[in-house]
Short mmCIF file of C-alpha atoms in Angstrom, two decimals:
data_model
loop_
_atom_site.label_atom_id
_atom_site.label_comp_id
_atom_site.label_asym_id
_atom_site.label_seq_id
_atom_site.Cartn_x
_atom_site.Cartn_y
_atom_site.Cartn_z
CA UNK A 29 16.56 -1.26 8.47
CA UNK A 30 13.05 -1.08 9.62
CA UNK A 31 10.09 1.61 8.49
CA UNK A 32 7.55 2.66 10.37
CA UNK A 33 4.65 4.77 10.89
CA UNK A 34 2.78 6.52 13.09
CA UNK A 35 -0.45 8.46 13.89
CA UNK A 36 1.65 12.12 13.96
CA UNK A 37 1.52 11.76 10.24
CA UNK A 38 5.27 10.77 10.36
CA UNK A 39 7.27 8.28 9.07
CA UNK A 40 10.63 7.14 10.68
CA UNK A 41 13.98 4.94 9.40
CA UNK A 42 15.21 2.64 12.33
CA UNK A 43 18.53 0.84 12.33
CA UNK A 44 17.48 -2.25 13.74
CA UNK A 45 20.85 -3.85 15.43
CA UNK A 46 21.58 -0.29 16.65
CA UNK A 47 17.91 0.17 17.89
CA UNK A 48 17.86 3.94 17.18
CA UNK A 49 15.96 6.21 14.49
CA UNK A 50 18.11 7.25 11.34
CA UNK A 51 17.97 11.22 10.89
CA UNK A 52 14.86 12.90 11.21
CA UNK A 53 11.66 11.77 10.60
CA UNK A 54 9.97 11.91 7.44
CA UNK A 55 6.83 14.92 7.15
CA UNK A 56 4.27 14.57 4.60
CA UNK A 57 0.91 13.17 5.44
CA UNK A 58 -1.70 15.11 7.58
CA UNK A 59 -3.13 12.60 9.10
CA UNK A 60 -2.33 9.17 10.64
CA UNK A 61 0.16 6.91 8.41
CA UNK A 62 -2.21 3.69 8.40
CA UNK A 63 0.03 1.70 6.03
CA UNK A 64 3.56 1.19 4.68
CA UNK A 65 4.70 -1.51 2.03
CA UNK A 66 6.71 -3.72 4.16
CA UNK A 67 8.61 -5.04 1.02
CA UNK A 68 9.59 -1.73 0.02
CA UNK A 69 9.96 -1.75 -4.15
CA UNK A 70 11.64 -4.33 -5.68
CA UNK A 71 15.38 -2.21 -6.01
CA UNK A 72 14.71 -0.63 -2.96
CA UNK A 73 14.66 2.59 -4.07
CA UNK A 74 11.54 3.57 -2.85
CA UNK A 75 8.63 3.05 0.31
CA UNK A 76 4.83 3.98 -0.29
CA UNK A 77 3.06 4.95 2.86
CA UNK A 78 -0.75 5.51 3.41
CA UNK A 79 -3.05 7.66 5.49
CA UNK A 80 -6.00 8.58 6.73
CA UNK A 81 -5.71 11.90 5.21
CA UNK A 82 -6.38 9.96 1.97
CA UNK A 83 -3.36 10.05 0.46
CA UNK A 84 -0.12 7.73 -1.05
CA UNK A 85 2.76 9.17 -0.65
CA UNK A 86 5.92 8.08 -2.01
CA UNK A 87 9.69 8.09 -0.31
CA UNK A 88 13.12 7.75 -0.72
CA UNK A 89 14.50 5.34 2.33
CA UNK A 90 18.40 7.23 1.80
CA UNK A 91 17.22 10.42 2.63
CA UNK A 92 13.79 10.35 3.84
CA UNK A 93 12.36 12.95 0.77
CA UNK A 94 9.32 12.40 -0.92
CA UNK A 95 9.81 11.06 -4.85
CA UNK A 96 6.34 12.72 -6.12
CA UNK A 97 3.56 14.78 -5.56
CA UNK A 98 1.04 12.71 -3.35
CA UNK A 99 -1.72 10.65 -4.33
CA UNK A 100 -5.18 11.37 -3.74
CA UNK A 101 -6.90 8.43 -3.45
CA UNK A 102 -9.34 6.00 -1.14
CA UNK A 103 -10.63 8.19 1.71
CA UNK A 104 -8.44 5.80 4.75
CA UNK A 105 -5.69 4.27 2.83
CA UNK A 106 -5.51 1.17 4.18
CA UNK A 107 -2.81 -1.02 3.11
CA UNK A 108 -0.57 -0.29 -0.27
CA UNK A 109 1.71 -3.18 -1.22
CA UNK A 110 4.42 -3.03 -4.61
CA UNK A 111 4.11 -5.75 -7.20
CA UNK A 112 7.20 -8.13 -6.89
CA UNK A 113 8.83 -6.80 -9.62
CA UNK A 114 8.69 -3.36 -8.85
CA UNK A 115 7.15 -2.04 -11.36
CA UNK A 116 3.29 -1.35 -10.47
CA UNK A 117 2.41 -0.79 -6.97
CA UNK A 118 -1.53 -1.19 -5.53
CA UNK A 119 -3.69 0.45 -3.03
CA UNK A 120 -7.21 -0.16 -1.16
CA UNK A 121 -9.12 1.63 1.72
CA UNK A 122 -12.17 2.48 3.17
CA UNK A 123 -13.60 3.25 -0.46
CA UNK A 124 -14.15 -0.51 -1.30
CA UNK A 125 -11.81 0.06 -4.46
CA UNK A 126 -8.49 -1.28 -5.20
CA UNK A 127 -6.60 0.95 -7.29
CA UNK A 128 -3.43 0.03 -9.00
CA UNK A 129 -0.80 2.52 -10.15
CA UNK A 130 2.14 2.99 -12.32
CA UNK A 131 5.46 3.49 -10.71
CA UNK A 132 5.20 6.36 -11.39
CA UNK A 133 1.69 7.23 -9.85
CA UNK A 134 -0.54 7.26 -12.91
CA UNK A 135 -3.66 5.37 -12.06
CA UNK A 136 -3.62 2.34 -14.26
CA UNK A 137 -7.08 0.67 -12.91
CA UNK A 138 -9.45 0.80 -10.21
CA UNK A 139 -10.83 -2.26 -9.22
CA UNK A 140 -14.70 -2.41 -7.69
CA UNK A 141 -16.40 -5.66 -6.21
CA UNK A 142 -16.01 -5.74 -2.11
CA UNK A 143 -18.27 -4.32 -0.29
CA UNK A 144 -16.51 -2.74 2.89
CA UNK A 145 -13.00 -1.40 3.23
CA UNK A 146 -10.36 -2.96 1.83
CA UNK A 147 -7.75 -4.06 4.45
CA UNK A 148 -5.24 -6.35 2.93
CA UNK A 149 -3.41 -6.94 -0.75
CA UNK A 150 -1.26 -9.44 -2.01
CA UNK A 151 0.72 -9.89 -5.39
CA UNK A 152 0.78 -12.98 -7.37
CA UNK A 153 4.73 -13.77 -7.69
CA UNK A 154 4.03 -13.18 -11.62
CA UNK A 155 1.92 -9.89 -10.81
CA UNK A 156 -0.73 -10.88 -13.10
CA UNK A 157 -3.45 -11.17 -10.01
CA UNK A 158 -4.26 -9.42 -6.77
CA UNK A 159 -5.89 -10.82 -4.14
CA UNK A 160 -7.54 -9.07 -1.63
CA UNK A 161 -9.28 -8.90 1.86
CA UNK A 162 -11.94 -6.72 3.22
CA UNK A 163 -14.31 -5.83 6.20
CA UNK A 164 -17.04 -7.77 4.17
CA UNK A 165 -15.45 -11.11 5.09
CA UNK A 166 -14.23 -12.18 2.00
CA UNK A 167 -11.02 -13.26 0.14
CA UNK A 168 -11.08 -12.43 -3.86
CA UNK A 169 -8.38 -12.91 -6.50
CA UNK A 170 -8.21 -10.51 -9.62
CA UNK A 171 -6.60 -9.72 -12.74
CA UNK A 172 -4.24 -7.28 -12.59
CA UNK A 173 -4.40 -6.11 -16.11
CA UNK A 174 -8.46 -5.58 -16.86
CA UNK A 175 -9.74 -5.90 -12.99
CA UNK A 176 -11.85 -9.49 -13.95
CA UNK A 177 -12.63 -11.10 -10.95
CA UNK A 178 -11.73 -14.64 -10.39
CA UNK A 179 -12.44 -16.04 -7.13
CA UNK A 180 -14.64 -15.22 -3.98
CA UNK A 181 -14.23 -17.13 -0.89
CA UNK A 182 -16.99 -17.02 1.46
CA UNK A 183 -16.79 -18.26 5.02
CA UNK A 184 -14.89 -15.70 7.49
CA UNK A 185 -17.92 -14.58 10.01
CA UNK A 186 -15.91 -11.64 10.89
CA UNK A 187 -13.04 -8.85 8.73
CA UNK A 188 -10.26 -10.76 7.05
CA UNK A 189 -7.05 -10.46 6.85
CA UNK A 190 -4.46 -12.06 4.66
#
């Protein structure tokens, strides 16, 4: 099974070896889905999308239903990813923040220090750091818990992606 995304606002469930869309598609953002956490959460029991209508929104992949009120958060959200043990998931966008949240959607932390959008996230396989890409050519690595910053890497001429 495959999610994906598009810019009607819709999210759809595709069963690969079939190559065909599983029931209907999934209604909820109001405005282009720009993101979806590839990994899904850990037990697979939910997907978190983001949009340009500024919102996360989360979904359950047996019936396509969203799990929770949606999140306001970043302006573009650009790229939400789950921590890999499920339990935290985090989110960055055209605000320059990284927020992370409970799994349940409270905002545990925001995260400030880049200085364009933030386009890519990625876990440490312990979940105690973050690190994250942006449209101000760097690479940075921070605690999950307080938000410290660790590491900058300088050199990209140009957005980066990790």
């Amino acid at each position: 099974m495959v999610v994906s995304g598009s810019a009607d606002g819709r999210l759809r469930l595709w069963n690969i070896k079939e190559r065909k869309i599983i029931g209907n598609p999934w209604e909820g953002h109001n405005g282009p889905v720009r993101c979806i956490d590839s990994d899904w959460s850990r037990n697979a029991l939910e997907i978190a999308s983001g949009s340009a209508d500024g919102t996360l929104r989360r979904w359950n992949p047996d019936n396509g239903r969203r799990i929770a009120p949606p999140i306001e958060s970043h302006g573009w959200v650009d790229v939400v990813k789950y921590t890999p043990q499920g339990d935290r998931f985090a989110s960055g966008g055209a605000d320059k923040v990284i927020r992370v949240w409970s799994k349940d959607g409270e905002l545990l932390i925001e995260i400030k220090g880049h200085e364009n959008w933030v386009t890519s996230l990625c876990w440490s396989k312990d979940g105690a750091h973050i690190s994250s890409a942006s449209l101000d050519n760097t690479i940075r690595k921070w605690q999950s818990i307080d938000g410290d910053e660790l590491v900058v890497l300088r050199g990209h001429t140009i957005a980066v992606q990790l």
